[in-house]
mmCIF file of C-alpha atoms in Angstrom:
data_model
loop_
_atom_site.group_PDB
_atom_site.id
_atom_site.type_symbol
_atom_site.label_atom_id
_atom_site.label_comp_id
_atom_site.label_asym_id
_atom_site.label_seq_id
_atom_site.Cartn_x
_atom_site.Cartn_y
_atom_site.Cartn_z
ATOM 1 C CA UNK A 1 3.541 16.151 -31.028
ATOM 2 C CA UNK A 2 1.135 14.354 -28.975
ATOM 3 C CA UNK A 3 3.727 14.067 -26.239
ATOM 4 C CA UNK A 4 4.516 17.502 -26.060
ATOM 5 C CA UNK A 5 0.620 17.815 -26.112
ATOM 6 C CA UNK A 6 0.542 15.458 -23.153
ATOM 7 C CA UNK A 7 3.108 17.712 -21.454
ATOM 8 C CA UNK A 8 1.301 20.783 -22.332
ATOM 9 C CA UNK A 9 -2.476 19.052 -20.644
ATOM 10 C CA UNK A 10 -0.208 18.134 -17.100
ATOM 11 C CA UNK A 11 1.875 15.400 -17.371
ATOM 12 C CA UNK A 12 5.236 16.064 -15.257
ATOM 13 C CA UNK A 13 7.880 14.042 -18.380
ATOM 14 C CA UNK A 14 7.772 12.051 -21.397
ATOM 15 C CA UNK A 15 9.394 8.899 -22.594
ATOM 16 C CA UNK A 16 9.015 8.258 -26.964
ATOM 17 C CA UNK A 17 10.314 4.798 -27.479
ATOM 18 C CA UNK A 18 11.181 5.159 -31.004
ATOM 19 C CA UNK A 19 11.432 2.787 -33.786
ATOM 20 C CA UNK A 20 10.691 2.487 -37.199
ATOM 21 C CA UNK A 21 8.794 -0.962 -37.007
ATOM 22 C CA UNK A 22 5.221 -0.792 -37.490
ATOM 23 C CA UNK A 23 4.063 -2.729 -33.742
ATOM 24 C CA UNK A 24 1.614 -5.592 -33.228
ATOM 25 C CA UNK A 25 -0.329 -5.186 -29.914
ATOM 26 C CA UNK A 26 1.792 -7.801 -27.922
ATOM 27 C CA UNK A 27 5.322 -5.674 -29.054
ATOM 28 C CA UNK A 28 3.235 -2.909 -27.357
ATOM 29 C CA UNK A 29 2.356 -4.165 -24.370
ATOM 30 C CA UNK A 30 6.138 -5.675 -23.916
ATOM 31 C CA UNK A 31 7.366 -2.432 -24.326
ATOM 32 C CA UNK A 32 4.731 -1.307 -21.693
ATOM 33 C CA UNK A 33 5.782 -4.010 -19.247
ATOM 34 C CA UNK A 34 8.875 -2.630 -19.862
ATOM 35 C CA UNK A 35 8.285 0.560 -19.089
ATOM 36 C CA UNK A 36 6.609 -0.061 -15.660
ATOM 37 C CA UNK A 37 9.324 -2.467 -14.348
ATOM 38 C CA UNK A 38 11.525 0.526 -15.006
ATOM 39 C CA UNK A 39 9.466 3.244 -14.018
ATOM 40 C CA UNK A 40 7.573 1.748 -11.016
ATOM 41 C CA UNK A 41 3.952 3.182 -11.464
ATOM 42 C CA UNK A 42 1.273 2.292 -9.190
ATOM 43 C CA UNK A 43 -1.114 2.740 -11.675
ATOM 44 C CA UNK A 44 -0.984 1.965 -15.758
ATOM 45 C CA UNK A 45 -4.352 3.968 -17.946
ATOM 46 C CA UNK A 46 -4.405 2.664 -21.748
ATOM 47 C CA UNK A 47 -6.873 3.011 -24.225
ATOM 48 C CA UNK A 48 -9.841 0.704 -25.298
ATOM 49 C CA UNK A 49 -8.333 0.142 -28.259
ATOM 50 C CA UNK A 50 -6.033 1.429 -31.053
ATOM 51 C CA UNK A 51 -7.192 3.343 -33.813
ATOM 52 C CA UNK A 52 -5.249 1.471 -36.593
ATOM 53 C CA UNK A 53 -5.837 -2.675 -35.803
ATOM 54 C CA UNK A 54 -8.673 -2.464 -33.502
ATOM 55 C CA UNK A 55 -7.654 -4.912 -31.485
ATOM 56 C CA UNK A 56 -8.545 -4.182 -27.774
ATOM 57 C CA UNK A 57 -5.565 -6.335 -26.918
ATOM 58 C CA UNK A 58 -2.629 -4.035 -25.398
ATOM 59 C CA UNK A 59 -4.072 -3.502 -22.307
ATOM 60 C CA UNK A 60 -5.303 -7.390 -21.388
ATOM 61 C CA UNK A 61 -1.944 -8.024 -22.283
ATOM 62 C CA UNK A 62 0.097 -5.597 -20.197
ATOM 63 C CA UNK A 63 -1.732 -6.898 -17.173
ATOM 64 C CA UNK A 64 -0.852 -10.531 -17.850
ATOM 65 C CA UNK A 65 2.327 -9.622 -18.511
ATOM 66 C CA UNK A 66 2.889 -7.732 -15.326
ATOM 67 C CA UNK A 67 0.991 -10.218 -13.149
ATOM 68 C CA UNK A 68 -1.296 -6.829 -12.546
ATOM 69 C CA UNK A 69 -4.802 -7.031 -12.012
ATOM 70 C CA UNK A 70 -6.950 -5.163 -14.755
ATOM 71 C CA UNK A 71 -10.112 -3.357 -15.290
ATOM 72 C CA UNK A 72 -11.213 -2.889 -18.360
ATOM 73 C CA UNK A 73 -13.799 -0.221 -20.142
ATOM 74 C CA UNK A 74 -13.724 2.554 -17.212
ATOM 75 C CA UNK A 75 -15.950 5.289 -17.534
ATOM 76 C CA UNK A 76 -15.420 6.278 -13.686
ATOM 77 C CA UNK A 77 -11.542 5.767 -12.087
ATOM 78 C CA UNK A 78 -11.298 6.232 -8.497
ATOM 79 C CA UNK A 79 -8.054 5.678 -6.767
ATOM 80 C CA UNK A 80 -7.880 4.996 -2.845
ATOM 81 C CA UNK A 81 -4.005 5.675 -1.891
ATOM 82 C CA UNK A 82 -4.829 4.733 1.600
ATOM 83 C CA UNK A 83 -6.503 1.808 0.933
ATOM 84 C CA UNK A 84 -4.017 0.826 -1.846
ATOM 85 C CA UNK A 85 -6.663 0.163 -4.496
ATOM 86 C CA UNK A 86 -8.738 1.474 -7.458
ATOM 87 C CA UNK A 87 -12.169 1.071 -7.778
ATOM 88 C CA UNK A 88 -13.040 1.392 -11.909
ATOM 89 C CA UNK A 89 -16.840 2.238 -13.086
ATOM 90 C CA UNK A 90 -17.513 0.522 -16.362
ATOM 91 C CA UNK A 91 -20.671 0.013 -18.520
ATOM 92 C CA UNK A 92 -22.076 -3.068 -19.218
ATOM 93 C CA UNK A 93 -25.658 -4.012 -20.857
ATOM 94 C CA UNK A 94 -27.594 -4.029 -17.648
ATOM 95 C CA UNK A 95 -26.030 -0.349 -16.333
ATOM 96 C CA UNK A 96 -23.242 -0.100 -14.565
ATOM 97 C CA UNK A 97 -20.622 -2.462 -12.884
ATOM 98 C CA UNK A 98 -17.912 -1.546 -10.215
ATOM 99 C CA UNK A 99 -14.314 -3.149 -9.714
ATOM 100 C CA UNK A 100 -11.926 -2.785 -6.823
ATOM 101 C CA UNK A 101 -8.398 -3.655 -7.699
ATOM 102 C CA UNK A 102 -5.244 -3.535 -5.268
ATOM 103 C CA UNK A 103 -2.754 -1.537 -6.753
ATOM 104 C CA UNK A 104 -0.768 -1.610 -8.721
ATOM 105 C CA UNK A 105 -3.060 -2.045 -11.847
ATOM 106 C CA UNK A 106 -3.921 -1.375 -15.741
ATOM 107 C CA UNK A 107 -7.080 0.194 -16.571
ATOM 108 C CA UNK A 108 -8.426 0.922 -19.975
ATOM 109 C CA UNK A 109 -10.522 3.302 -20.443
ATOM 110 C CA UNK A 110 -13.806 4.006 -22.192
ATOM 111 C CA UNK A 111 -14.382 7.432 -23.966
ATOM 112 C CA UNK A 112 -16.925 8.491 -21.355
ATOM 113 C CA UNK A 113 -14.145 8.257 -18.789
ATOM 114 C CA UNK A 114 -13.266 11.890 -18.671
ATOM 115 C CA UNK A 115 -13.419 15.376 -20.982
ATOM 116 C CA UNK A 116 -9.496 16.218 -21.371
ATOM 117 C CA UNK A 117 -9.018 19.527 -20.465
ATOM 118 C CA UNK A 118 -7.564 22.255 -22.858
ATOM 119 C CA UNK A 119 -3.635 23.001 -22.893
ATOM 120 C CA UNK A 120 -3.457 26.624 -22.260
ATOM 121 C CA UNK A 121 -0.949 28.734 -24.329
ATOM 122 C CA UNK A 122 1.094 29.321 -21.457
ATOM 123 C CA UNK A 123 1.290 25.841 -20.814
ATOM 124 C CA UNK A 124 1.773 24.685 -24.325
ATOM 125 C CA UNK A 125 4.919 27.251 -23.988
ATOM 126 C CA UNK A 126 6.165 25.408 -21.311
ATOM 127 C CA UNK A 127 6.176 22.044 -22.598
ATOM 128 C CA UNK A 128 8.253 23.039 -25.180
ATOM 129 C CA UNK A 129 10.853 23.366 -22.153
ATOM 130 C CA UNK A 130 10.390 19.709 -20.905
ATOM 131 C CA UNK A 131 12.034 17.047 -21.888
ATOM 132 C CA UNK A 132 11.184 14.007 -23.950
ATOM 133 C CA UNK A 133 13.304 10.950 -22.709
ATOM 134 C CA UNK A 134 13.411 8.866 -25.785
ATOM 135 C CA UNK A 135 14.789 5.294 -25.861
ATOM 136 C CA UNK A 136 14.853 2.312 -28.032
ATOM 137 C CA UNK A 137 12.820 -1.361 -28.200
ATOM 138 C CA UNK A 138 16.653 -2.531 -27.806
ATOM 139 C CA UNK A 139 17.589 -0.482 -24.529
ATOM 140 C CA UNK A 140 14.392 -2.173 -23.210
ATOM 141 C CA UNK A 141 15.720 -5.520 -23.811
ATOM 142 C CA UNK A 142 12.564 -6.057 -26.217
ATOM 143 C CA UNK A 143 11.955 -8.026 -29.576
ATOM 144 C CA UNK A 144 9.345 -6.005 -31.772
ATOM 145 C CA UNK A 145 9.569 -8.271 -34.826
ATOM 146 C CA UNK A 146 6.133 -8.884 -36.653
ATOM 147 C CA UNK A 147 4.776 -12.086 -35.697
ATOM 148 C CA UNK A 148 1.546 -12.021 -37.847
ATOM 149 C CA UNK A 149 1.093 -11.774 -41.747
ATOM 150 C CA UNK A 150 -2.181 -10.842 -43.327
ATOM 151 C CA UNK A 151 -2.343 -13.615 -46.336
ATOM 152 C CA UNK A 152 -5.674 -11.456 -47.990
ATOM 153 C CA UNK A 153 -7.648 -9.103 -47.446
ATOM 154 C CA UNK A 154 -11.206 -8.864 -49.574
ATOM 155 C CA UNK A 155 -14.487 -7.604 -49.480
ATOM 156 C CA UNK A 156 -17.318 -9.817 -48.386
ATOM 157 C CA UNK A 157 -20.023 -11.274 -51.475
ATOM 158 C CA UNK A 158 -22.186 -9.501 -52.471
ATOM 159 C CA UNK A 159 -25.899 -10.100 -50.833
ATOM 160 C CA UNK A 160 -29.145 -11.039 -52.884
ATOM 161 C CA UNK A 161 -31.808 -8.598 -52.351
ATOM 162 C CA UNK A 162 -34.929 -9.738 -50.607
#
């Protein structure tokens, strides 16, 4: 579904890589590197972070494992095609910062980065036309296995009061 809402917002195609494993951040960002040696993008946008772990790791990752260089946190995204390179907006505690990266890159982005626009009923019709490539963590050549356990999870003591 959120592909086909992705399709429905603008994007051109789709590609689900499907699998049944529940994915650490590194499996991720394999399958991402993946991805982009396959799919030759000039440009890679991920999220701060994932909604489930928390981790803020994918993205770091990605880059590293492209050799890419990365901005992180964007609030503004400008891309120069001329030029070759991105310049990326980001907050920090003092106001803002600005990056310039040569392409290609990974940015993650901060929520203030953009308002997503609304998929339109005739659009939403449409991407129910398009296609969904989907493909396997095998057909990528990658290894999703969990490498990580949680041993325990508890709640912190309770504080004295004063």
């Amino acid at each position: 579904e959120t592909l086909r809402t992705a399709l429905a917002m603008g994007a051109d195609r789709a590609i689900h890589v499907s699998t049944e494993q529940q994915l650490e951040p590194l499996a991720v960002a394999k399958l991402l590197a993946a991805l982009a040696q396959r799919e030759q993008p000039r440009l890679c946008l991920l999220g701060k972070q994932a909604i489930d772990g928390d981790n803020n790791q994918t993205g770091q990752m990605l880059a590293a494992l492209l050799s890419w260089p990365q901005a992180t946190f964007a609030s503004k995204v400008e891309v120069d095609q001329a030029a070759g390179s991105v310049k990326v907006t980001r907050e920090v505690d003092g106001g803002l910062e600005t990056l310039s990266c040569q392409l290609p890159a990974v940015v993650t982005t901060d929520l203030r980065l953009n308002q997503p626009r609304y998929a339109t009923l005739p659009n939403i019709m449409k991407a129910k036309k398009k296609p969904i490539a989907s493909i396997t963590p095998q057909e990528l050549g990658v290894e999703v296995t969990q490498q990580l356990a949680t041993l325990k999870v508890e709640e912190p003591s309770k504080r004295k009061a004063g």
